[in-house]
Coordinates of N, CA and C and ligand atoms in Angstrom, one line a residue:
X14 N 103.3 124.6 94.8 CA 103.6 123.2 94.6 C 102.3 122.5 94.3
X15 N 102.1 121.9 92.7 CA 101.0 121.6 92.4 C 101.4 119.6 92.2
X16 N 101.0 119.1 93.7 CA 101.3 117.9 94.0 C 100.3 116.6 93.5
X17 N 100.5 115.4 93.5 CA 99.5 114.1 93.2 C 100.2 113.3 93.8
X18 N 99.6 112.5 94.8 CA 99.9 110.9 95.6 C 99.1 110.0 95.0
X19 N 99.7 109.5 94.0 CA 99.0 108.1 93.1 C 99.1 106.9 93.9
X20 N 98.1 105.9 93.8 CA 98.6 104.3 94.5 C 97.4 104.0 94.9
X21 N 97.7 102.0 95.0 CA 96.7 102.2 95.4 C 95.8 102.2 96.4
X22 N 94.4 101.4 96.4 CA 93.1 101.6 97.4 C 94.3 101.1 99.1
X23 N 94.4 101.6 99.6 CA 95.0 100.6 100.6 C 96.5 101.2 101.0
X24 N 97.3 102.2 100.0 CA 98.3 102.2 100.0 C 99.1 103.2 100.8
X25 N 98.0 104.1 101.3 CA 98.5 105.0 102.8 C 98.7 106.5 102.2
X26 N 97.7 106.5 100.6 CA 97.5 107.9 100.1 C 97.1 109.2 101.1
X27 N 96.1 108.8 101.7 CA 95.0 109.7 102.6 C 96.0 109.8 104.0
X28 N 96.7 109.1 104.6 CA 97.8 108.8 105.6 C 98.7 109.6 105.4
X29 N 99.2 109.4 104.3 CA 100.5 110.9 103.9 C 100.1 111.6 103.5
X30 N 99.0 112.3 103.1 CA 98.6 113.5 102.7 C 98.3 114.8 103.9
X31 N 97.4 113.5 104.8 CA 97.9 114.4 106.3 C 98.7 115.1 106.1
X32 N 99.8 114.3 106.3 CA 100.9 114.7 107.3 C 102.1 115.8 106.0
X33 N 101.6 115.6 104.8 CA 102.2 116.5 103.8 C 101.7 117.8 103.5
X34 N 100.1 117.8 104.1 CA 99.2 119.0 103.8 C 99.6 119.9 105.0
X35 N 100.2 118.8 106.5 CA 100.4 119.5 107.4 C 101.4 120.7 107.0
X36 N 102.4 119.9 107.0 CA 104.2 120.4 106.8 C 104.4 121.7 106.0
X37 N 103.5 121.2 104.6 CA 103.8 121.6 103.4 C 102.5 122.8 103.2
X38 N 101.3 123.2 104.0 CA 100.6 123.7 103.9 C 99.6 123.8 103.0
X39 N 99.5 122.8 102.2 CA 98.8 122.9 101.0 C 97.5 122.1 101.2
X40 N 96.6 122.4 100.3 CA 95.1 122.2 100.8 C 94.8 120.6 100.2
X41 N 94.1 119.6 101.1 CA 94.3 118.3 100.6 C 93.5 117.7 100.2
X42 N 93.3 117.5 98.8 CA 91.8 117.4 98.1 C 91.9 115.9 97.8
X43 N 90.7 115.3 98.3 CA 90.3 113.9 98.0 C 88.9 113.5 97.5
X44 N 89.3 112.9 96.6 CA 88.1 113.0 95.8 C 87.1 112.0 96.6
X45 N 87.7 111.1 97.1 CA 86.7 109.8 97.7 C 86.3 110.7 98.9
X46 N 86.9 111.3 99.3 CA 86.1 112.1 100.8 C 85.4 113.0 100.2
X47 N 85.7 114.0 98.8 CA 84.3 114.7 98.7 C 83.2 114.0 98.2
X48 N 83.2 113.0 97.1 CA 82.4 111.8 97.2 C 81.6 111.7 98.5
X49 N 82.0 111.0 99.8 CA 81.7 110.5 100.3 C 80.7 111.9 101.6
X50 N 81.2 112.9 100.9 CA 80.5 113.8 101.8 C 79.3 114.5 101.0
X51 N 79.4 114.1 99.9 CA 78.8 114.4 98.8 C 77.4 113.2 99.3
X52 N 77.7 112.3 99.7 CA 76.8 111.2 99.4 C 76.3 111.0 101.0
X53 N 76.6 111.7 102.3 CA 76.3 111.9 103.6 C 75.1 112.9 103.5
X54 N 75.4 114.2 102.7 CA 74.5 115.5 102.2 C 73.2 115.1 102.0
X55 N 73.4 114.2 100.9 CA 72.1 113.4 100.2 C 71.7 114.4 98.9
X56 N 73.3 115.3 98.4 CA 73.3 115.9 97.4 C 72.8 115.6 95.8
X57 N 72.1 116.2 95.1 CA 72.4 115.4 93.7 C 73.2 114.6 93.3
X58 N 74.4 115.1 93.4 CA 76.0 114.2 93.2 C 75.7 112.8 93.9
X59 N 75.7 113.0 95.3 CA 76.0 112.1 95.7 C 74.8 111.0 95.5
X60 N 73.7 111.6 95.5 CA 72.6 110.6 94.8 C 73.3 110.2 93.3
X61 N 73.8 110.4 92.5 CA 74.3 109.7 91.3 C 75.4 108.5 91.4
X62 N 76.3 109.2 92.4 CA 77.1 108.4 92.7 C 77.1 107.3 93.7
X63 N 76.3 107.2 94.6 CA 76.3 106.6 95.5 C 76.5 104.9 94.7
X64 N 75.7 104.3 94.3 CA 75.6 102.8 94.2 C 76.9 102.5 93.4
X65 N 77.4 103.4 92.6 CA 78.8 103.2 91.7 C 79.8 102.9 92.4
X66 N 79.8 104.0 93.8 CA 80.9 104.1 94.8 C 81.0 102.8 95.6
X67 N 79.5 102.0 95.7 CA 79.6 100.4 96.9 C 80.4 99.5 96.0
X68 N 80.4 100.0 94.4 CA 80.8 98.6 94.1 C 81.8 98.3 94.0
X69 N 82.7 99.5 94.2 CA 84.3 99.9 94.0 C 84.6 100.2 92.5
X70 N 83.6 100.4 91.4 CA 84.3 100.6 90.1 C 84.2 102.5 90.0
X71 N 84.9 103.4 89.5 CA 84.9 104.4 89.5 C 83.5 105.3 88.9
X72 N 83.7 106.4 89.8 CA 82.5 107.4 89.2 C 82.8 108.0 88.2
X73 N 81.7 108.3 87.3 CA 82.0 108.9 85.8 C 82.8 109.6 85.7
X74 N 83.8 110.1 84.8 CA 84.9 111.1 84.5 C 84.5 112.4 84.5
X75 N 82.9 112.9 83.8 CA 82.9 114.1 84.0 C 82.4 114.8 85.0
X76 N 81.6 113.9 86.2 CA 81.3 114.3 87.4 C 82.4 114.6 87.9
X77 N 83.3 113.9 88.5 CA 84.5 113.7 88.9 C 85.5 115.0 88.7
X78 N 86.0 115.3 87.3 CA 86.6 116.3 86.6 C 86.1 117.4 86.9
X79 N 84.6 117.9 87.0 CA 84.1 118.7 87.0 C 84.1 119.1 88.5
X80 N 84.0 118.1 89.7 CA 84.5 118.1 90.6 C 85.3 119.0 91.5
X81 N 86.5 118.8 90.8 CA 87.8 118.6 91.0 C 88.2 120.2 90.2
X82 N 87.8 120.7 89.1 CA 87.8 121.8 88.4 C 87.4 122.8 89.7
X83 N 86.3 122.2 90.0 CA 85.5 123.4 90.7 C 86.3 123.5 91.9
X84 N 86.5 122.5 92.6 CA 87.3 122.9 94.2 C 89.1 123.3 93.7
X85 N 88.9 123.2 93.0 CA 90.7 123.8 92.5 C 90.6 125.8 92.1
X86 N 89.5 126.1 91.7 CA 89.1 126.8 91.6 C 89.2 128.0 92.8
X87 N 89.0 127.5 94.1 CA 89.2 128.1 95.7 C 90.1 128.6 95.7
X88 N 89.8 130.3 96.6 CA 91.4 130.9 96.9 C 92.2 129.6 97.4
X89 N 91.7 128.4 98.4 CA 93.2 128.0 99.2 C 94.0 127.4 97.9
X90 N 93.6 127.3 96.6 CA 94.4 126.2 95.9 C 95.1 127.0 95.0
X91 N 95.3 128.2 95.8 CA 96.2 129.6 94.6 C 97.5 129.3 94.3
X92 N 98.1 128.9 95.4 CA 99.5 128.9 95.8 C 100.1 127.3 95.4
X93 N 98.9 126.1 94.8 CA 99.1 124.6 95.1 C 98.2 123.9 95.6
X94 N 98.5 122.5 95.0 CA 97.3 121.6 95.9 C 97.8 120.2 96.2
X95 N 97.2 119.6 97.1 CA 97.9 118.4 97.4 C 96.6 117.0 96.9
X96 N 96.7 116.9 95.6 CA 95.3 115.5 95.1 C 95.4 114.2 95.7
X97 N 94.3 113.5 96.0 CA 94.6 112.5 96.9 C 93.3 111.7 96.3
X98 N 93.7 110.5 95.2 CA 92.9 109.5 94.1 C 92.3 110.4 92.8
X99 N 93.0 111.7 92.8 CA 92.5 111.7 91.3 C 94.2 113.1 90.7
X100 N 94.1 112.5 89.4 CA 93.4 111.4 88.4 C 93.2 109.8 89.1
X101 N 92.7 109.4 88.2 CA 92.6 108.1 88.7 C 92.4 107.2 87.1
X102 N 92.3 107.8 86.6 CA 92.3 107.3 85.0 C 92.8 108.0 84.1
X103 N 93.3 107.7 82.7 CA 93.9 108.3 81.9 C 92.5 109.5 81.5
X104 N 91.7 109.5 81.0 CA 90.9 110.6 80.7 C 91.2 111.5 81.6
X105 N 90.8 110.9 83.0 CA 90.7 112.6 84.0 C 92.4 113.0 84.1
X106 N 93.5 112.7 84.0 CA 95.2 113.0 83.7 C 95.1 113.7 82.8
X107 N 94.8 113.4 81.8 CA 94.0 114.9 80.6 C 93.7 115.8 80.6
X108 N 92.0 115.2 81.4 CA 91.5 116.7 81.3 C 92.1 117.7 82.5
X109 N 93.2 117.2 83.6 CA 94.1 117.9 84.9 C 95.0 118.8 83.9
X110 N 95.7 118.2 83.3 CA 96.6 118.8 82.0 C 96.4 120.1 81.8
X111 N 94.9 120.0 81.4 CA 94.1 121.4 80.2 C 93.8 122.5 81.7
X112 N 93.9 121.9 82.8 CA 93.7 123.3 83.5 C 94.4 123.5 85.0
X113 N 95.1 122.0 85.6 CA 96.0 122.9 86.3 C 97.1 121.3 86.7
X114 N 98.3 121.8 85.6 CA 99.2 120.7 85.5 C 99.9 120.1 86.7
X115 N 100.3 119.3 87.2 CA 101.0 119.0 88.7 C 102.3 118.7 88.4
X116 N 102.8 119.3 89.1 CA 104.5 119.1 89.0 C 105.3 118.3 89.7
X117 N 104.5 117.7 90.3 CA 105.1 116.2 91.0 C 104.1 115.8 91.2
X118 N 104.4 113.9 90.8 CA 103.6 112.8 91.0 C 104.3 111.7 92.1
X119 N 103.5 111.0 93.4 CA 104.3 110.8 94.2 C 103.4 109.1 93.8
X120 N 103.8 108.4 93.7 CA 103.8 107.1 93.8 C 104.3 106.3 94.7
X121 N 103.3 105.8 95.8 CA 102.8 105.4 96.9 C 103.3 103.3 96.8
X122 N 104.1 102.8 96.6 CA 103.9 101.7 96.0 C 103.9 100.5 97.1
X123 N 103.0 99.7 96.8 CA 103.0 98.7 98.1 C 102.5 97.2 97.1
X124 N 102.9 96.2 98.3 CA 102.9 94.7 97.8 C 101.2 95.0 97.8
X125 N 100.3 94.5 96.5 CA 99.3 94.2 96.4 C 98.6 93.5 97.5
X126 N 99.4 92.0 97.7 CA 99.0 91.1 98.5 C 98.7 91.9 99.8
X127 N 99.5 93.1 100.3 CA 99.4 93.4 101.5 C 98.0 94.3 102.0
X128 N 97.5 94.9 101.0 CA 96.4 95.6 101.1 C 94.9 95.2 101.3
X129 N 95.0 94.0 101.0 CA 93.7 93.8 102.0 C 93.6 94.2 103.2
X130 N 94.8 93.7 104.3 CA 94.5 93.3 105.3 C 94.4 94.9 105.8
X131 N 94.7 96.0 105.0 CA 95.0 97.2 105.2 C 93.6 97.9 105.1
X132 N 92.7 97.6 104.5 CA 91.8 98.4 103.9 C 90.6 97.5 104.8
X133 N 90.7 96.2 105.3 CA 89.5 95.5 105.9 C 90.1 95.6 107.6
X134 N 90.7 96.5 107.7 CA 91.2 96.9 109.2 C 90.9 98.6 109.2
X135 N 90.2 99.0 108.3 CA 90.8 100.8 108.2 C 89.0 101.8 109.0
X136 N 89.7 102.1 109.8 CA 88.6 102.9 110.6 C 88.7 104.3 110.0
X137 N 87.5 104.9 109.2 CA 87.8 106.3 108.5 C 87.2 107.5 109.1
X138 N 87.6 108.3 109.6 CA 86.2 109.6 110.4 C 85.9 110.3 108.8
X139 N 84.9 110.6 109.2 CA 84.0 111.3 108.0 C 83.8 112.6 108.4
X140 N 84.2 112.9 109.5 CA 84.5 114.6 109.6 C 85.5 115.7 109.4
X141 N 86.9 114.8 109.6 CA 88.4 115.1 109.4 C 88.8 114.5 108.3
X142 N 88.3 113.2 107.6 CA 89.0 112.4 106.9 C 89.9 111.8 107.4
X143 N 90.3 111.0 108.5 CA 91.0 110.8 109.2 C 90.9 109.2 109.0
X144 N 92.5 108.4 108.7 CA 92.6 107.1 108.7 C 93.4 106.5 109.5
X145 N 92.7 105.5 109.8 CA 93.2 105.3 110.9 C 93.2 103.4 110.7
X146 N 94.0 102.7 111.8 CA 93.6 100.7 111.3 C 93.4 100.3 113.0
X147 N 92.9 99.4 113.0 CA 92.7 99.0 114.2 C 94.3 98.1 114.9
X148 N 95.0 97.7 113.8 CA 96.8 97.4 114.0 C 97.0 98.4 115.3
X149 N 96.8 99.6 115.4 CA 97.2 100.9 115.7 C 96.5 101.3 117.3
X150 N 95.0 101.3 116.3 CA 94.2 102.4 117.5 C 93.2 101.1 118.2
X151 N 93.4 100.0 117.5 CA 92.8 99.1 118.4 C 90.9 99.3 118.5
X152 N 90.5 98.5 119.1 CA 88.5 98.9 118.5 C 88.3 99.9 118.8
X153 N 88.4 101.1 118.7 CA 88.1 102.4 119.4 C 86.7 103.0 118.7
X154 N 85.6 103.5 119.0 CA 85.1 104.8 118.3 C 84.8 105.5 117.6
X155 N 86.0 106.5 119.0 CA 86.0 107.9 118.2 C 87.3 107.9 117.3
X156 N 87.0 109.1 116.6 CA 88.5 109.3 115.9 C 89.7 110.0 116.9
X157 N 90.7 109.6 116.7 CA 91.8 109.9 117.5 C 91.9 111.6 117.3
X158 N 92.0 112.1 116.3 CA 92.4 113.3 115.5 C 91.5 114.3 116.2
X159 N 90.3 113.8 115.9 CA 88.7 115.1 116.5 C 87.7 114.5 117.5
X160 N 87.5 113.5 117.3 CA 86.9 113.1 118.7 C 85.2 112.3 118.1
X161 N 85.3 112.9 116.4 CA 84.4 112.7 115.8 C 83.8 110.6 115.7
X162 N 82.8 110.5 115.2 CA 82.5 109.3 115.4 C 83.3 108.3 114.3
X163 N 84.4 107.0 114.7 CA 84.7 106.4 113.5 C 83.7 105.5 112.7
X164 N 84.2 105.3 111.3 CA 82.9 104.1 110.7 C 84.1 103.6 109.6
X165 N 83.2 102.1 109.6 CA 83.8 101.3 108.4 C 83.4 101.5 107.2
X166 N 84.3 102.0 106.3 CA 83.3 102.2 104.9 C 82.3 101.2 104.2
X167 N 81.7 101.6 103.9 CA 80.9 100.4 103.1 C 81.7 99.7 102.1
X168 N 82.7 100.5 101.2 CA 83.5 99.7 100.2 C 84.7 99.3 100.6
X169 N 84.5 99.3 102.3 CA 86.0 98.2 102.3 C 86.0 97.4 103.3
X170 N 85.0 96.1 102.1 CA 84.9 94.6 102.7 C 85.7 93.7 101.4
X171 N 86.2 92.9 101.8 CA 86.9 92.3 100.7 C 86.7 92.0 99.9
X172 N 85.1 91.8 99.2 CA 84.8 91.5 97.8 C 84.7 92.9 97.1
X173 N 84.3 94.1 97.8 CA 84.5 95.2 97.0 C 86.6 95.6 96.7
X174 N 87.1 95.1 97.8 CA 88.3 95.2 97.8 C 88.8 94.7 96.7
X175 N 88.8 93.8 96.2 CA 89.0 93.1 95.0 C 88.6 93.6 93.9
X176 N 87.2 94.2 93.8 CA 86.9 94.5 92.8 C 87.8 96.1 92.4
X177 N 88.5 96.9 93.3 CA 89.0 98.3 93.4 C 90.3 97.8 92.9
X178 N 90.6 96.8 93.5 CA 92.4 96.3 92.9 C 92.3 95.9 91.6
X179 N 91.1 95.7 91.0 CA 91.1 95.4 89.3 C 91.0 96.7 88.7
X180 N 89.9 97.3 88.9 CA 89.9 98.7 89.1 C 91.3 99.6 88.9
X181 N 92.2 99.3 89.9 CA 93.6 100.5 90.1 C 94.5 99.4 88.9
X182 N 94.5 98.4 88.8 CA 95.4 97.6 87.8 C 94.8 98.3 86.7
X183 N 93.4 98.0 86.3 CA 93.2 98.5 84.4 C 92.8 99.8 84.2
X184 N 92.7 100.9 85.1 CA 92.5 102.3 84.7 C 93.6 103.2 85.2
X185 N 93.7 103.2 86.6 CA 94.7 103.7 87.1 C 96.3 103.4 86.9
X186 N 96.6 102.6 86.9 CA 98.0 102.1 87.2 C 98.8 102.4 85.7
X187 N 97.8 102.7 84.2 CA 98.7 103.1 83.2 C 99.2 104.9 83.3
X188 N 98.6 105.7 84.6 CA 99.1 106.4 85.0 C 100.5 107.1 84.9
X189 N 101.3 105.4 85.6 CA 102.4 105.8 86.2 C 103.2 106.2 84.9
X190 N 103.4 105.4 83.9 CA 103.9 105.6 82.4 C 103.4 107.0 82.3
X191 N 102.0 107.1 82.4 CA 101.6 108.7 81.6 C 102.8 109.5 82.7
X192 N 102.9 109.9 83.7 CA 103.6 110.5 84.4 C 105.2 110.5 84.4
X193 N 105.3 109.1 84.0 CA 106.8 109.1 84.0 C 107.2 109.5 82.8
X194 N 106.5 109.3 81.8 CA 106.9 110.0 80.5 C 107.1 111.5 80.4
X195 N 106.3 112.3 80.9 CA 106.5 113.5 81.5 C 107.3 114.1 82.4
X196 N 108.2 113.2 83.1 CA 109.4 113.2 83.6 C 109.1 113.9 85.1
X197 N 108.0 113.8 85.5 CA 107.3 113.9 86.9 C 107.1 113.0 88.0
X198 N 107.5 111.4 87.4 CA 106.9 110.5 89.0 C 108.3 110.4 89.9
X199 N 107.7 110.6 90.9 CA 108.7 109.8 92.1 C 107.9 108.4 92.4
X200 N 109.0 107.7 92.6 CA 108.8 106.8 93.1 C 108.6 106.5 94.4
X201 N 107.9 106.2 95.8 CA 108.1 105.8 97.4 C 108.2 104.7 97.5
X202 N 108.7 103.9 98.2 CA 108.2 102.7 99.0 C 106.9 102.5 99.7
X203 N 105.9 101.9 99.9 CA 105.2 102.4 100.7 C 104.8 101.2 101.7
X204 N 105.7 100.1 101.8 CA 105.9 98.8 102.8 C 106.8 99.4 103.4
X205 N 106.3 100.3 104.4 CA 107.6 100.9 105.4 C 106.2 101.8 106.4
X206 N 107.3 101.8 108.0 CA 106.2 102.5 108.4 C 105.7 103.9 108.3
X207 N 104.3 104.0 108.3 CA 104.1 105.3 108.1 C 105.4 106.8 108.3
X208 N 106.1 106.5 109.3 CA 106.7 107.8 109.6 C 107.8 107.2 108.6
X209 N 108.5 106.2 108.0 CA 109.7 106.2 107.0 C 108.7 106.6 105.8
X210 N 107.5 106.0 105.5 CA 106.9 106.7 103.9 C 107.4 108.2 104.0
X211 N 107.3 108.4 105.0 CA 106.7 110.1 105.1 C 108.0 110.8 104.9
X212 N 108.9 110.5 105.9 CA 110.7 111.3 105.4 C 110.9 110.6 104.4
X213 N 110.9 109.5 103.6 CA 111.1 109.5 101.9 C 110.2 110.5 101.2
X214 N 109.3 111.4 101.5 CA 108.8 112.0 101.0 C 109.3 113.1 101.2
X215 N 109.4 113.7 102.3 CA 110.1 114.6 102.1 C 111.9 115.1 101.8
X216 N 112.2 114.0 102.0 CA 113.0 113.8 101.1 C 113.6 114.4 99.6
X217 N 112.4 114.0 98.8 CA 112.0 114.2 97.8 C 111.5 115.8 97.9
X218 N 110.3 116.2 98.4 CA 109.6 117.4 98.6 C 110.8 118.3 98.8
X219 N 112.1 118.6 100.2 CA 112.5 119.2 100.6 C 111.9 119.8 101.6
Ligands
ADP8 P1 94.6 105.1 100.8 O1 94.2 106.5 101.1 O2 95.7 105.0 99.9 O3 93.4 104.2 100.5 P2 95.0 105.0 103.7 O4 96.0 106.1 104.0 O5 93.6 105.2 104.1 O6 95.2 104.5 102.2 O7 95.6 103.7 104.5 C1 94.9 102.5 104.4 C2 95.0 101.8 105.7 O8 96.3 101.3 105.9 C3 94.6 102.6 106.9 O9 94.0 101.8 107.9 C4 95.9 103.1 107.4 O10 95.9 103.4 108.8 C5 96.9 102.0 107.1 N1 98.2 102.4 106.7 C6 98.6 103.5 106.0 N2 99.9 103.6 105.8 C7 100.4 102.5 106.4 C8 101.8 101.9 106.6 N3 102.9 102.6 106.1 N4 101.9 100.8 107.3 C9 100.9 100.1 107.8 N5 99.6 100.6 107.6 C10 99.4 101.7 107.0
ADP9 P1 90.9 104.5 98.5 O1 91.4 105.5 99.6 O2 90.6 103.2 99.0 O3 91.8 104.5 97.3 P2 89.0 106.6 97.7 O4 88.4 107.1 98.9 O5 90.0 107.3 97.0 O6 89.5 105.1 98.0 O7 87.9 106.2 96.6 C1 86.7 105.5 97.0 C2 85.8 105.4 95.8 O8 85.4 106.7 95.3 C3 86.4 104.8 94.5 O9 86.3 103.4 94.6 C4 85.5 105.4 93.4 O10 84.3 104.7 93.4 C5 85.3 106.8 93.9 N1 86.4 107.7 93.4 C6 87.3 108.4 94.2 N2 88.1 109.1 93.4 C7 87.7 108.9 92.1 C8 88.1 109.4 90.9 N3 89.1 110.2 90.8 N4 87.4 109.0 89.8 C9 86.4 108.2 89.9 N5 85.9 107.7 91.0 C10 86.6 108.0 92.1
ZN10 ZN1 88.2 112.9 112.8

């Protein structure tokens, strides 16, 4: 099952993929977490990427692609993979095409308005990838998941927030067309609580 959870910054991508990678066993590739581990390393990459990533506008296509080529490339992604923010623009939907097509696109869809309050509340561990909102876990730390230390991202304060919702409107979001024309998108709800996203999903999954 070669899967994609499109939607956007805010929309509880990284939150169901958990719990989809759980069930469904498939390996859960996020491009903003290898980014962001990329950029902890103090790797080449993440030296390129770093100041692109504060401002919320996307990192280059062929970093990214090339990325994404290579970790797809791993025995775990023999059997399937579960992508989590990429594509993220019509180029990289493309260049996914030319080397490992997905057979379901899961569209994550939530009220715009509601995402702020979602993304300037979101406590992320950087060891598990683990997301988490303070609605929930309240000021805590650690991460609930590993025990690892939580932190606030740098790009999610509200003026970068803003800038990523312009972002997912003019690159991302002609997506859903590329996909539905292909006769691949599902649609979700994603103004529901995490555990109803999640059986609409599987639902769908089986
Ligand atoms: P994305 O990966 O799409 O950016 P996340 O999964 O990180 O989104 O979720 C963003 C924030 O919203 C997190 O703080 C998360 O705990 C919270 N969240 C996720 N799904 C829901 C939901 N269905 N209802 C309320 N809050 C949610
Ligand atoms: P969110 O969960 O809020 O949607 P992500 O963790 O997916 O955020 O992405 C954070 C940032 O990482 C993006 O704003 C962008 O700068 C970069 N990024 C992640 N995925 C991609 C991608 N596929 N193409 C280009 N940039 C990306
Ligand atoms: Zn953790």
């Amino acid at each position: 099952m070669k899967l994609i959870l499109l939607g956007a910054p805010g929309s509880g991508k990284g939150t169901q993929a958990a719990y989809i990678s759980d069930k469904y066993d498939l390996p859960h590739i996020s491009t903003g977490d290898l980014f962001r581990e990329n950029i902890k390393n103090e790797t080449p990459l993440g030296k390129k990427i770093k100041s692109v990533m504060s401002t919320g506008q996307l990192c280059p296509d062929d970093l990214t692609v090339e990325l994404v080529k290579d970790r797809l490339e791993e025995a775990d992604c023999k059997s399937g993979y579960l992508l989590d923010g990429f594509p993220r623009d019509i180029p990289q939907a493309v260049a996914l095409d030319e080397f490992a097509s997905p057979d379901v696109v899961i569209e994550i869809k939530v009220d715009l308005a509601k995402v702020e309050h979602r993304i300037t509340g979101r406590r992320s561990c950087l060891s598990c990838g683990g997301s988490f909102h303070v609605d929930f876990i309240g000021n805590v730390s650690k991460c609930p998941k590993c025990g690892d230390e939580l932190v606030i991202r740098k790009d999610d304060n509200p003026i970068t927030v803003k800038e990523r919702l312009e972002v997912y409107e003019n690159q991302t979001a002609p997506l859903i067309d590329y996909y539905k024309k292909q006769g691949k998108l599902v649609v979700i709800n994603g103004d529901q609580s995490i555990e109803n996203v999640f059986s609409d999903i599987v639902k769908v999954l089986g």
